[in-house]
Short mmCIF file of C-alpha atoms in Angstrom, two decimals:
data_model
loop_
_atom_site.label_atom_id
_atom_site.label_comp_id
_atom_site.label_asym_id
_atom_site.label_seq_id
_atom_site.Cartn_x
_atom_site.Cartn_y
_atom_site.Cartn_z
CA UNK A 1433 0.63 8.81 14.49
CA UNK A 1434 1.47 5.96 11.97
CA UNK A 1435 -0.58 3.25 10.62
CA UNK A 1436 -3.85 2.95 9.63
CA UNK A 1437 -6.85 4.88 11.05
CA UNK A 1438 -10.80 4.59 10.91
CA UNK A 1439 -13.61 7.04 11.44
CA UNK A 1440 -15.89 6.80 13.17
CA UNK A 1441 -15.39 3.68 14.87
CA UNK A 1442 -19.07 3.57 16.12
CA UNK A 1443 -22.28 4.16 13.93
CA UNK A 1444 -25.76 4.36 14.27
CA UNK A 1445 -27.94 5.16 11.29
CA UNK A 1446 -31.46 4.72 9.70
CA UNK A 1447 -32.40 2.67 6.47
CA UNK A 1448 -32.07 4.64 3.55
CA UNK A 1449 -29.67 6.90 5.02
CA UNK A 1450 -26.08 7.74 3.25
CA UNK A 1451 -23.27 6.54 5.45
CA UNK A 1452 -19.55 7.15 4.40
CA UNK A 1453 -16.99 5.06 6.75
CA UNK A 1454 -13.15 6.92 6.73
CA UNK A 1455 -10.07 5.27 6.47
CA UNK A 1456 -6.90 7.03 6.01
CA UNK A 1457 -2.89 5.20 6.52
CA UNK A 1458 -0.02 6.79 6.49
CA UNK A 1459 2.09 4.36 5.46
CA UNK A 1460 1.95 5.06 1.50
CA UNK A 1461 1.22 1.46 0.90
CA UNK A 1462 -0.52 1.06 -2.66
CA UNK A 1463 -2.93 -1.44 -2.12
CA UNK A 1464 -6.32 -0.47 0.38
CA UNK A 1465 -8.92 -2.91 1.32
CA UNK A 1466 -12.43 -3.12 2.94
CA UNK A 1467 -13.94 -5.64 4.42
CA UNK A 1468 -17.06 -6.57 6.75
CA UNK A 1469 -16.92 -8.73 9.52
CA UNK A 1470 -20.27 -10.95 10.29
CA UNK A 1471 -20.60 -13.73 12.99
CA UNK A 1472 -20.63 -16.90 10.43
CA UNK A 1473 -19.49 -15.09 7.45
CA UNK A 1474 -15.91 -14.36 8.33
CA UNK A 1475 -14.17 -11.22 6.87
CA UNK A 1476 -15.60 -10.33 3.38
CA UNK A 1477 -13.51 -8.30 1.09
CA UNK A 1478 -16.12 -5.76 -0.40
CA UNK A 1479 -13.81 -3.67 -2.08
CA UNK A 1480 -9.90 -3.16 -2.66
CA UNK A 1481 -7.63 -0.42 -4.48
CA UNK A 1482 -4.45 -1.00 -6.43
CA UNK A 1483 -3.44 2.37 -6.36
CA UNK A 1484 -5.07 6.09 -6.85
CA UNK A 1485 -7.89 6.38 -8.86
CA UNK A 1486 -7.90 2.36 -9.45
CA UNK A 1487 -10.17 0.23 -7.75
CA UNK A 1488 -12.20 -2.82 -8.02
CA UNK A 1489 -15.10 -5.32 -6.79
CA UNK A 1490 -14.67 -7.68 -3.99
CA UNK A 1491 -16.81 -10.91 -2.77
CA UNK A 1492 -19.69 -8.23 -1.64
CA UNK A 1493 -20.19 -5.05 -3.25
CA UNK A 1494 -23.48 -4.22 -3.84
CA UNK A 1495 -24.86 -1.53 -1.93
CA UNK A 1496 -21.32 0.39 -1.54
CA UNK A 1497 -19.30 2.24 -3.38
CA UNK A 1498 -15.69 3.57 -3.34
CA UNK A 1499 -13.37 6.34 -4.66
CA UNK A 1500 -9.48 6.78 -3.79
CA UNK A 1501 -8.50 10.18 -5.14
CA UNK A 1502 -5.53 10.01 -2.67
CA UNK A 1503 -3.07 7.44 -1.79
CA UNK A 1504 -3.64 7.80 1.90
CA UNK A 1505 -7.42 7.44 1.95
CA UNK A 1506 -9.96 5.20 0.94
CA UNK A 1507 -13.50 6.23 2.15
CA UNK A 1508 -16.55 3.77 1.91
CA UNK A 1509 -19.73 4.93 1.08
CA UNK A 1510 -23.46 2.98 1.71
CA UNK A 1511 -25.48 5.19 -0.40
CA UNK A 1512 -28.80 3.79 0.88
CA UNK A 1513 -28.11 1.84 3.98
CA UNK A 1514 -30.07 -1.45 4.50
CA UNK A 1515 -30.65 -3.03 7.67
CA UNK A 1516 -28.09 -6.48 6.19
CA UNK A 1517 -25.37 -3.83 6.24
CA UNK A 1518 -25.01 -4.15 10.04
CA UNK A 1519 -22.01 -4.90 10.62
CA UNK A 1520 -17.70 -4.61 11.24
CA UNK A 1521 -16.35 -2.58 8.80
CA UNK A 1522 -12.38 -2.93 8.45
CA UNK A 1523 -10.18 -1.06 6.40
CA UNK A 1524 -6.75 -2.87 5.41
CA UNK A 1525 -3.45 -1.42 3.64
CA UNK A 1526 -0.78 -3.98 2.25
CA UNK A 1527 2.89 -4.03 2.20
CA UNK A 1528 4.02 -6.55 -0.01
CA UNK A 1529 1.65 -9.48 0.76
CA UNK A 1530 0.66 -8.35 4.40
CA UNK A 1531 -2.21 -6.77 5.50
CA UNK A 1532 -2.43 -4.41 8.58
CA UNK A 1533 -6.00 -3.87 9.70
CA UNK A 1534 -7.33 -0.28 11.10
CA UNK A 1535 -9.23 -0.48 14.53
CA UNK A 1536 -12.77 -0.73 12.44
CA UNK A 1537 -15.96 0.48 12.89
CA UNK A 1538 -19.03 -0.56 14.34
CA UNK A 1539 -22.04 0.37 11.86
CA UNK A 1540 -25.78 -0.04 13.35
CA UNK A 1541 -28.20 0.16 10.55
CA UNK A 1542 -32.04 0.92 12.38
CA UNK B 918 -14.30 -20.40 -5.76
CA UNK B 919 -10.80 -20.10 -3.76
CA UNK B 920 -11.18 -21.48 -0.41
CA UNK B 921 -9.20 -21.15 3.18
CA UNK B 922 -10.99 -23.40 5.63
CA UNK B 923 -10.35 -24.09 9.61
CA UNK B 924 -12.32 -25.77 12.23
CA UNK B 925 -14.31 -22.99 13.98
CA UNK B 926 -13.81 -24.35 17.79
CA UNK B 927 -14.14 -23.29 20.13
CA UNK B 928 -10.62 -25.05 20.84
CA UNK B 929 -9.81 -25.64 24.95
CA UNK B 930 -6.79 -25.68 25.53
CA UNK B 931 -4.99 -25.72 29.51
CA UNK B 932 -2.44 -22.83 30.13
CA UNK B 933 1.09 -24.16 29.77
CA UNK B 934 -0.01 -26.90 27.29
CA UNK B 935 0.47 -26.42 23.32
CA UNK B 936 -2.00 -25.36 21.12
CA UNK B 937 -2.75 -26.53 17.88
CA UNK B 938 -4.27 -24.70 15.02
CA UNK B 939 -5.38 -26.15 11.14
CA UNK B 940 -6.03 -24.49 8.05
CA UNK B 941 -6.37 -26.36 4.48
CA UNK B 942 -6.81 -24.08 1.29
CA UNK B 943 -7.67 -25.39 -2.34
CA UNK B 944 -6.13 -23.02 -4.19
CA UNK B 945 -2.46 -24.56 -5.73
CA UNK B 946 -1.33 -21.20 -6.67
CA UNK B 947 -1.18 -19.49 -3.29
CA UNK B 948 2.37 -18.90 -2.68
CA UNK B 949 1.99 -17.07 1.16
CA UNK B 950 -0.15 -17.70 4.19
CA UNK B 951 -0.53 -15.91 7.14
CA UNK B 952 -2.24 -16.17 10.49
CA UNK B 953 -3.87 -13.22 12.36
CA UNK B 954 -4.78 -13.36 16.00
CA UNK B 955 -8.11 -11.45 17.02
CA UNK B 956 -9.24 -10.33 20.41
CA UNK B 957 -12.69 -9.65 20.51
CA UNK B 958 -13.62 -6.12 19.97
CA UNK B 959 -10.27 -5.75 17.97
CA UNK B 960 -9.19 -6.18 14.64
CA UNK B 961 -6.96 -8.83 13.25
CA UNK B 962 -3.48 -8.25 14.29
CA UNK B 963 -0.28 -10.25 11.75
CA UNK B 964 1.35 -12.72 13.96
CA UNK B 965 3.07 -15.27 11.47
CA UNK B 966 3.39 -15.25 7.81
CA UNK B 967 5.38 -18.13 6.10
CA UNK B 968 6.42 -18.58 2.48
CA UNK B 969 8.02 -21.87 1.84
CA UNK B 970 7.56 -25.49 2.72
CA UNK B 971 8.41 -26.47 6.62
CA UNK B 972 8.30 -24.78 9.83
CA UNK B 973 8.88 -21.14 11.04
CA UNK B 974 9.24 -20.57 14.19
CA UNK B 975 8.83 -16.92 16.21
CA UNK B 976 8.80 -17.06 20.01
CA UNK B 977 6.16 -19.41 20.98
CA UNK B 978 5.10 -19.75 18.12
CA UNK B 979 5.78 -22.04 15.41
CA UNK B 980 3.94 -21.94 11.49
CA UNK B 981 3.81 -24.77 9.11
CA UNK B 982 3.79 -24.97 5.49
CA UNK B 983 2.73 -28.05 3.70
CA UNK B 984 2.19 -27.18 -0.03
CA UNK B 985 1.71 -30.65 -1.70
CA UNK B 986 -0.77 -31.22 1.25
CA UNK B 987 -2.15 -28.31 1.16
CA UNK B 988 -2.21 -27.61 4.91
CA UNK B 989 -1.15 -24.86 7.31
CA UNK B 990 -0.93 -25.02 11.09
CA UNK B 991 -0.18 -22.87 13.83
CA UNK B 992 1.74 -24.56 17.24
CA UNK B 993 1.69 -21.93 20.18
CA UNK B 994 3.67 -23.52 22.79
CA UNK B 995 3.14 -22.82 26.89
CA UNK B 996 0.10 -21.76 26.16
CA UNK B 997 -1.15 -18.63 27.78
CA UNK B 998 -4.84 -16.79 29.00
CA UNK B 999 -3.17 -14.21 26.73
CA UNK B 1000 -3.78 -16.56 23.73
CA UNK B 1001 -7.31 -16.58 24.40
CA UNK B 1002 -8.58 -15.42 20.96
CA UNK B 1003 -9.67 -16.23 17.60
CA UNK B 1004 -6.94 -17.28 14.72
CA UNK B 1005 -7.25 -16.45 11.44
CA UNK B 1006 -5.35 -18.75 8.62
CA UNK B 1007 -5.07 -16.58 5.12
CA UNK B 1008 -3.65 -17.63 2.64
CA UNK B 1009 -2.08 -14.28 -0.92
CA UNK B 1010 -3.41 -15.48 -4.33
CA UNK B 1011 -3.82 -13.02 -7.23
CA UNK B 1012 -3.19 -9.80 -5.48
CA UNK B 1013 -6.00 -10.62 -2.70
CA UNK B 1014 -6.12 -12.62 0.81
CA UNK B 1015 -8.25 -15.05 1.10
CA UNK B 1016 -9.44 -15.42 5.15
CA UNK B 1017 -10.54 -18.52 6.71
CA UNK B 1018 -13.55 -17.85 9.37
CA UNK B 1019 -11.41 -18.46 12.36
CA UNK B 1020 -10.54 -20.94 14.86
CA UNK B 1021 -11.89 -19.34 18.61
CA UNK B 1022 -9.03 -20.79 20.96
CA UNK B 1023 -9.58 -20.81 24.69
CA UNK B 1024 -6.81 -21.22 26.91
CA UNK B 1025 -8.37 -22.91 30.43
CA UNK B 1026 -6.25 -22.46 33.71
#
């Protein structure tokens, strides 16, 4: 199907446990976002990609990292989950200045 | 720090009536804005995006642009249970968008 996907869309994990959120679109947009969702907080961009291989920092990135070796996908990894982490996690691709938001995923961090 | 800021509601509204969403930004250069609609459990779904001074108008809804005041609102007219949800004002600067925190409207029959 087109548009933009997420996996999984629920998570439960442990502190200090490695946690890698997909998000793939089929869309070929250039530009990929992520971005957590917290009651008070708003969305928060963490991180965003131009483009393949090109990516950069958001409002909140500590504690997650990124790679985009394909246009289509744009995984998230926690590489030591924290209990703060808990939270939405959507993924966002962008056609001109519009973003279209995948169905995101829950994360539970115990 | 570049700001998008709305009134947080919860906003009652009665079915039929028109609802009326605000949004100021600070920064000057932002150029588009954009509201999102989100159900709860969902994800932010594009229902307006406006580019120049004035009104745009899509259905029941109607957007407006007020760059020298700095100001973006969203009408929805005959008002719906459907509408029930939280708005989101954004606003494009520098290859990013900037999200308010959302205005949670409640439509009352």
């Amino acid at each position: 199907d087109a548009g933009i996907t997420q996996s999984p869309r629920y998570k439960i994990t442990e502190t200090g446990r490695q946690v890698t959120l997909m998000c793939h679109q089929t869309w070929s947009h250039s530009y990929m976002f992520w971005y957590r969702q917290d009651l008070g907080h708003g969305l928060r961009l963490i991180y965003y990609s131009a483009a393949a291989d090109i990516t950069d920092k958001g409002e909140v990135p500590d504690g997650y990292v990124v790679s985009r070796s394909k246009t289509e996908n744009f995984p998230l990894t926690l590489e030591s989950a924290t209990r703060s982490q808990t939270s939405v996690y959507f993924c966002a691709s962008q056609s001109g200045n519009e973003q279209f938001f995948g169905p995101g995923t829950r994360l539970t961090v115990l | 720090q570049k700001e998008v800021e709305q009134n947080s509601g919860p906003l009652s509204v009665p079915e039929g009536a028109i609802a009326s969403l605000n949004c100021t930004y600070s920064d000057r250069g932002s150029q588009s804005f954009f509201w999102y609609r989100q159900y709860s459990g969902k994800s932010p779904e594009l229902i307006m995006s406006i580019y120049s001074n004035g009104d745009k108008e899509d259905g029941r809804f109607t957007a407006q642009l007020n760059k020298a005041s700095q100001y973006v609102s969203l009408l929805i007219r005959d008002s719906q249970p459907s509408d029930s949800a939280t708005y989101l004002c954004a606003g494009y600067s520098a290859s990013k968008i900037i999200f308010g925190s959302g205005t949670r409207l409640s439509i009352r029959p």
